[in-house]
PDB file of C-alpha atoms in Angstrom:
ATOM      1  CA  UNK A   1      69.707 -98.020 -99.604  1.00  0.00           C
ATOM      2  CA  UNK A   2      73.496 -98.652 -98.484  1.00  0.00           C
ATOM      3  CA  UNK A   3      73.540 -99.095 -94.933  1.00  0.00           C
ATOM      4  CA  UNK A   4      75.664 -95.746 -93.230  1.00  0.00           C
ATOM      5  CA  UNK A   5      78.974 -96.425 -91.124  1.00  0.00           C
ATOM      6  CA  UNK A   6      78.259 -96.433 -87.543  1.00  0.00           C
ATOM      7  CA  UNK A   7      80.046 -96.897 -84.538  1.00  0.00           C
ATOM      8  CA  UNK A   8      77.087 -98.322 -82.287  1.00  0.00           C
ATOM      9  CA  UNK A   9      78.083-101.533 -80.136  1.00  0.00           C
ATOM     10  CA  UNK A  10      77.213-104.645 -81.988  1.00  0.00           C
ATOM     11  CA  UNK A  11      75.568-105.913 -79.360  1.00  0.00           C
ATOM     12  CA  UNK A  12      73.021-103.222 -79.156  1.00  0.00           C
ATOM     13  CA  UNK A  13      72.867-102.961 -83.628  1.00  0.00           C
ATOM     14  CA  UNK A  14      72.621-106.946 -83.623  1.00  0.00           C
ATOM     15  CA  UNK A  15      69.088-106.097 -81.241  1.00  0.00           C
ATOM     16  CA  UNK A  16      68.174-104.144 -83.767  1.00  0.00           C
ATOM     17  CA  UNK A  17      65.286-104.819 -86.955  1.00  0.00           C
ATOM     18  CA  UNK A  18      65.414-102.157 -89.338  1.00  0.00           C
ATOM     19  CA  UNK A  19      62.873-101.337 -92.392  1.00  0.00           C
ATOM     20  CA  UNK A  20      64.449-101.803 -95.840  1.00  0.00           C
ATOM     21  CA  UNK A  21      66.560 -97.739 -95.318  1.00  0.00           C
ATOM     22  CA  UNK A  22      68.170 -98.996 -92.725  1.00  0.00           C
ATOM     23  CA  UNK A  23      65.812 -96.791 -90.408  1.00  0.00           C
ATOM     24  CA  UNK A  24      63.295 -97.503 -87.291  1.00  0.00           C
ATOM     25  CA  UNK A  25      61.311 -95.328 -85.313  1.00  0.00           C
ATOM     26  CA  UNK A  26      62.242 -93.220 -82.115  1.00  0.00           C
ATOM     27  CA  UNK A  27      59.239 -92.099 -80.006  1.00  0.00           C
ATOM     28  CA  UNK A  28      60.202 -89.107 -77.967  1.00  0.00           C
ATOM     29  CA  UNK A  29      58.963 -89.061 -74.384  1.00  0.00           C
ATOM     30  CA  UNK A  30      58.679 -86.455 -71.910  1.00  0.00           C
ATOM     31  CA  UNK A  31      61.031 -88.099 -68.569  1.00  0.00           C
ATOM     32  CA  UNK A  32      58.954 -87.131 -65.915  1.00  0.00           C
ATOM     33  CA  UNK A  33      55.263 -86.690 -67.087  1.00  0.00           C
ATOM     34  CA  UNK A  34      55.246 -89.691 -69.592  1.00  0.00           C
ATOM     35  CA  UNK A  35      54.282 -87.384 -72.431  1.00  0.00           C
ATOM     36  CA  UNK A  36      54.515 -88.687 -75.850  1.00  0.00           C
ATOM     37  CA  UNK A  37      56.364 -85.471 -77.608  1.00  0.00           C
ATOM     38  CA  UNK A  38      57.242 -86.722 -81.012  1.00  0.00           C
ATOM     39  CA  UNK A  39      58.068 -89.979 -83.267  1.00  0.00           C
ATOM     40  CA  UNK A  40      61.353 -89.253 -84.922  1.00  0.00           C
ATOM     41  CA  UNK A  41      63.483 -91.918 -87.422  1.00  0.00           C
ATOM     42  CA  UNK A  42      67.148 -93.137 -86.602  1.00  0.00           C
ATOM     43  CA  UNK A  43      69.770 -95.259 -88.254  1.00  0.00           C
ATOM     44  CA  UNK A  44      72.557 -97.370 -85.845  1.00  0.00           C
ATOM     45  CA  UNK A  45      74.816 -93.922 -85.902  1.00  0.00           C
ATOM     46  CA  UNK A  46      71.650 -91.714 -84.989  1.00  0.00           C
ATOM     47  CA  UNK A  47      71.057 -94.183 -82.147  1.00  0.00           C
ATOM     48  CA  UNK A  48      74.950 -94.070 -81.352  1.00  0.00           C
ATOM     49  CA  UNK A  49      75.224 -90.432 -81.411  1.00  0.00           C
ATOM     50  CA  UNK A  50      71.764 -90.100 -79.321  1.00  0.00           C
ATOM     51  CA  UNK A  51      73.732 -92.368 -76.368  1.00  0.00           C
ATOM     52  CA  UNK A  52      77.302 -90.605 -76.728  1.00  0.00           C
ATOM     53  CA  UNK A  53      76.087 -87.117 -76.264  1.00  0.00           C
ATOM     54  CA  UNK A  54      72.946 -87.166 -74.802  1.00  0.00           C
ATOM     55  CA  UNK A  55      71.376 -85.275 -77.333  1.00  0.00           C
ATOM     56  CA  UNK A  56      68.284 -86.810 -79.600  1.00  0.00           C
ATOM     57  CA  UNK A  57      69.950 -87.294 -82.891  1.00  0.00           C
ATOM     58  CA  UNK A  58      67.776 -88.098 -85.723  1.00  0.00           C
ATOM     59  CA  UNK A  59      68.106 -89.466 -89.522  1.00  0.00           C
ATOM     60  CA  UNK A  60      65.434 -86.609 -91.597  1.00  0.00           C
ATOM     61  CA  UNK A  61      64.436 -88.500 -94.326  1.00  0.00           C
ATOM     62  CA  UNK A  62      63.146 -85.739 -96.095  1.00  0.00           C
ATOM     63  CA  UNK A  63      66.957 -84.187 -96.040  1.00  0.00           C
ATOM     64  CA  UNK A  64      69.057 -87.557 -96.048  1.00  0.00           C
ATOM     65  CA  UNK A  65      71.180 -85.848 -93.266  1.00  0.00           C
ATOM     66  CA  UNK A  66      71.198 -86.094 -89.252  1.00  0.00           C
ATOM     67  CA  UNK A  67      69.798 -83.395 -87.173  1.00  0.00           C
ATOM     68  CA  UNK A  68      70.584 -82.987 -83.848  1.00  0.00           C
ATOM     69  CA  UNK A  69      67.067 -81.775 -81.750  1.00  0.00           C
ATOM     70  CA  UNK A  70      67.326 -78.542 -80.977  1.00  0.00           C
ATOM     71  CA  UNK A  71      70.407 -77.351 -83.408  1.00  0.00           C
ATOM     72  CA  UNK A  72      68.315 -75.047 -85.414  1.00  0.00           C
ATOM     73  CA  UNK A  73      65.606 -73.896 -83.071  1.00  0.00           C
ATOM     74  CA  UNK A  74      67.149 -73.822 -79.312  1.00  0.00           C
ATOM     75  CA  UNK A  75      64.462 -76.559 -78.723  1.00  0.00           C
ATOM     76  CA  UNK A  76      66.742 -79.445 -76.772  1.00  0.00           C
ATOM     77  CA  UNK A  77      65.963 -82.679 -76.242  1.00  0.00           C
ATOM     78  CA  UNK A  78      68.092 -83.717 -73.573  1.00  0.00           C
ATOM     79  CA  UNK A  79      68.498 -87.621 -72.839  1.00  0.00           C
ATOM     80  CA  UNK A  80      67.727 -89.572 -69.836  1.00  0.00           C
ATOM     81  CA  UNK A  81      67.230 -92.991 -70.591  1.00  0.00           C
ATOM     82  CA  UNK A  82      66.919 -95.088 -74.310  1.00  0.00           C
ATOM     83  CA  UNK A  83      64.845 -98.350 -74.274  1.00  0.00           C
ATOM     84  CA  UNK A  84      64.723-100.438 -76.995  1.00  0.00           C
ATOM     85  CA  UNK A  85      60.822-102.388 -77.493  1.00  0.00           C
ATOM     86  CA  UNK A  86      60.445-106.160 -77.271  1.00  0.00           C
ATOM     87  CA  UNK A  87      60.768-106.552 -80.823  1.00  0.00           C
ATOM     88  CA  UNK A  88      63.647-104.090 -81.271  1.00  0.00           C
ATOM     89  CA  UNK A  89      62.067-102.695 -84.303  1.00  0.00           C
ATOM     90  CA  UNK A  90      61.200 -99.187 -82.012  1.00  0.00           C
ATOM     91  CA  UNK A  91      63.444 -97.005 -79.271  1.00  0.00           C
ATOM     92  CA  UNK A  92      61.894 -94.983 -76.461  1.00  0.00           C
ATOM     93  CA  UNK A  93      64.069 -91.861 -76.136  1.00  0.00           C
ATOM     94  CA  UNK A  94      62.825 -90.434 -72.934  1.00  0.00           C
ATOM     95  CA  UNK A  95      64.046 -86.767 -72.463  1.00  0.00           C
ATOM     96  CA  UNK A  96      64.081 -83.483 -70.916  1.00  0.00           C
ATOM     97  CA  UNK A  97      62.285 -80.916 -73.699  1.00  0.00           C
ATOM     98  CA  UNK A  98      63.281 -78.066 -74.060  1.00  0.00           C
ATOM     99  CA  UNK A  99      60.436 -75.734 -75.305  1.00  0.00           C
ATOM    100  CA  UNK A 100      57.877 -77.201 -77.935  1.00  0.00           C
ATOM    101  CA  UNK A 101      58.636 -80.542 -79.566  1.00  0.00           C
ATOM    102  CA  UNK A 102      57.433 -80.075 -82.979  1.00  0.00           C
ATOM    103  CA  UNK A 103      58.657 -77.737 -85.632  1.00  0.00           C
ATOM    104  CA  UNK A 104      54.846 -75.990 -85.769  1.00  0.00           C
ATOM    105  CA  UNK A 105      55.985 -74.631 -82.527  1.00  0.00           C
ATOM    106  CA  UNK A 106      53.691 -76.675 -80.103  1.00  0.00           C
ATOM    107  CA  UNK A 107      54.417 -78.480 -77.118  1.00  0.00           C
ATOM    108  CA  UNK A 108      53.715 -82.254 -78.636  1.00  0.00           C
ATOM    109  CA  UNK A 109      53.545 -82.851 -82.449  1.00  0.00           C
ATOM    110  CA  UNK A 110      50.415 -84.562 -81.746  1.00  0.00           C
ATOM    111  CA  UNK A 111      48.496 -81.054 -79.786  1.00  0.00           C
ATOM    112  CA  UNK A 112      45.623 -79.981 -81.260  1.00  0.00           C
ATOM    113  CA  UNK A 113      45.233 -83.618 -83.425  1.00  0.00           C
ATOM    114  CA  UNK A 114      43.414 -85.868 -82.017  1.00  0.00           C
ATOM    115  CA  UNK A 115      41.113 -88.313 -84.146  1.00  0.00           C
ATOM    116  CA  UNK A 116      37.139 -89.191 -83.600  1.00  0.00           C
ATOM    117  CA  UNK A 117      36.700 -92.345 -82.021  1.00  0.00           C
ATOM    118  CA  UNK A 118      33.619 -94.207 -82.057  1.00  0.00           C
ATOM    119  CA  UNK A 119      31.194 -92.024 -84.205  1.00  0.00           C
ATOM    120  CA  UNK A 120      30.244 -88.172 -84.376  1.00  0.00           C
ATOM    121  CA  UNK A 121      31.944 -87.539 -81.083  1.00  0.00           C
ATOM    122  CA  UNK A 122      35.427 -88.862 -79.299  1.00  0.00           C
ATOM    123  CA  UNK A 123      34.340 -91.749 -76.800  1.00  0.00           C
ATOM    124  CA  UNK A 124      34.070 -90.126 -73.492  1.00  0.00           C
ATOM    125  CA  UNK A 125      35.042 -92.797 -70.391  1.00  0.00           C
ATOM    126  CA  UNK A 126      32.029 -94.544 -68.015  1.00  0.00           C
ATOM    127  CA  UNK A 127      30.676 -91.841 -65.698  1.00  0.00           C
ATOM    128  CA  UNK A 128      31.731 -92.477 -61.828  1.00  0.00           C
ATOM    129  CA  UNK A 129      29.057 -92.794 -59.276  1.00  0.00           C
ATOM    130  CA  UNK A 130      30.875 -90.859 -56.385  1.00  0.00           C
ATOM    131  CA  UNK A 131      28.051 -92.087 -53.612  1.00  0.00           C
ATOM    132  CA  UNK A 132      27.824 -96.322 -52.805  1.00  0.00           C
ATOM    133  CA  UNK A 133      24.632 -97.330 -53.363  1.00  0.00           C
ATOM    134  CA  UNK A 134      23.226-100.315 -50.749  1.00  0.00           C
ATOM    135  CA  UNK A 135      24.752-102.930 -53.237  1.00  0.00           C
ATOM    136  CA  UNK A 136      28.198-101.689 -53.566  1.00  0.00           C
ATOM    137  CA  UNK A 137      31.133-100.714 -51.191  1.00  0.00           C
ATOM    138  CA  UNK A 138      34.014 -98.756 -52.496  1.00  0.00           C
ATOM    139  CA  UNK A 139      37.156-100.952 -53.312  1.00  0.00           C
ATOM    140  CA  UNK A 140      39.346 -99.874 -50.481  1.00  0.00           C
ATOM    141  CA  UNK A 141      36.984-100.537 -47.792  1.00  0.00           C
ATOM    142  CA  UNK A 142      35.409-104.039 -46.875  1.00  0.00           C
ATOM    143  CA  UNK A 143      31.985-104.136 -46.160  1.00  0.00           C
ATOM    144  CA  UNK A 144      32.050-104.523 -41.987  1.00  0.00           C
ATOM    145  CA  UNK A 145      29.219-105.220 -39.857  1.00  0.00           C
ATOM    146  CA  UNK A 146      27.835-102.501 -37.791  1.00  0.00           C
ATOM    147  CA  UNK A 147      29.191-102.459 -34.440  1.00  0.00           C
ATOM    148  CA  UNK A 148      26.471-103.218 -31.906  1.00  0.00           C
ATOM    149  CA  UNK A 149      24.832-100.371 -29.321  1.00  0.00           C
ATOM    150  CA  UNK A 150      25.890-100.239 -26.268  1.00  0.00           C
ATOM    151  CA  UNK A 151      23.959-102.543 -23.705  1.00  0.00           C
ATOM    152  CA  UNK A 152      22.389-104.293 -26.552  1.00  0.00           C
ATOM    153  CA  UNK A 153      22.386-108.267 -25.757  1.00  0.00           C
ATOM    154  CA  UNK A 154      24.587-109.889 -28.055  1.00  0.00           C
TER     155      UNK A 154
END
């Protein structure tokens, strides 16, 4: 595939490692709550577009075309920050949504699809024991002495 005109800074595009369409993936994050929304493709003009205007601009594979988030269905993806990973083969495109993420109409393209871990049931975390037993202390308080009665000798 034939690499599409873009007019991204060469600094950022020279940061940039691309799979053999010219494309790499843009995971969509919620700003404020860290939520992972949605994994999205761009080119160097998606990513160009996506910083000019401040709205998530993505290459649809399945169409060959960009699509602006949002165009279509009202469902806005406004831009805060973009990040590119250590490798530069990934951005972060952290946003403000705008109603649900994913064309099914839920809030995260991944609701409702999580994956067994670990056997016939999802791996549930360690149990807490709220109440110290004699051997342990909680981690914000040091284990002090007890203070002595009054009139006790010393």
């Amino acid at each position: 595939m034939t690499a599409r005109a873009s007019d991204l800074d060469p600094a950022i595009a020279r940061q940039l490692k691309r799979d053999g369409s010219g494309l790499f993936p843009a995971v969509a994050q919620q700003y404020d709550s860290g939520e992972v929304l949605m994994v999205g493709w761009m080119d160097d003009e998606a990513l160009h577009r996506t910083l000019t205007t401040g709205r998530a601009t993505y290459w649809s594979r399945s169409r060959a075309e960009y699509w602006v988030k949002g165009d279509t269905s009202g469902h806005v993806q406004w831009v805060r920050s973009v990040a590119l990973d250590c490798d530069g083969d990934t951005v972060l495109v952290q946003v403000d949504q705008v109603g649900p993420a994913c064309h099914t109409g839920t809030r995260t393209c991944f609701t409702g699809r999580e994956l067994q871990v670990g056997g016939a049931r999802p791996l549930q975390p360690p149990a807490v024991n709220p109440t110290p037993t004699p051997t342990s202390t909680p981690m914000s308080m040091p284990a002090v002495a007890p203070a002595p009665t009054t009139g006790a000798p010393r």
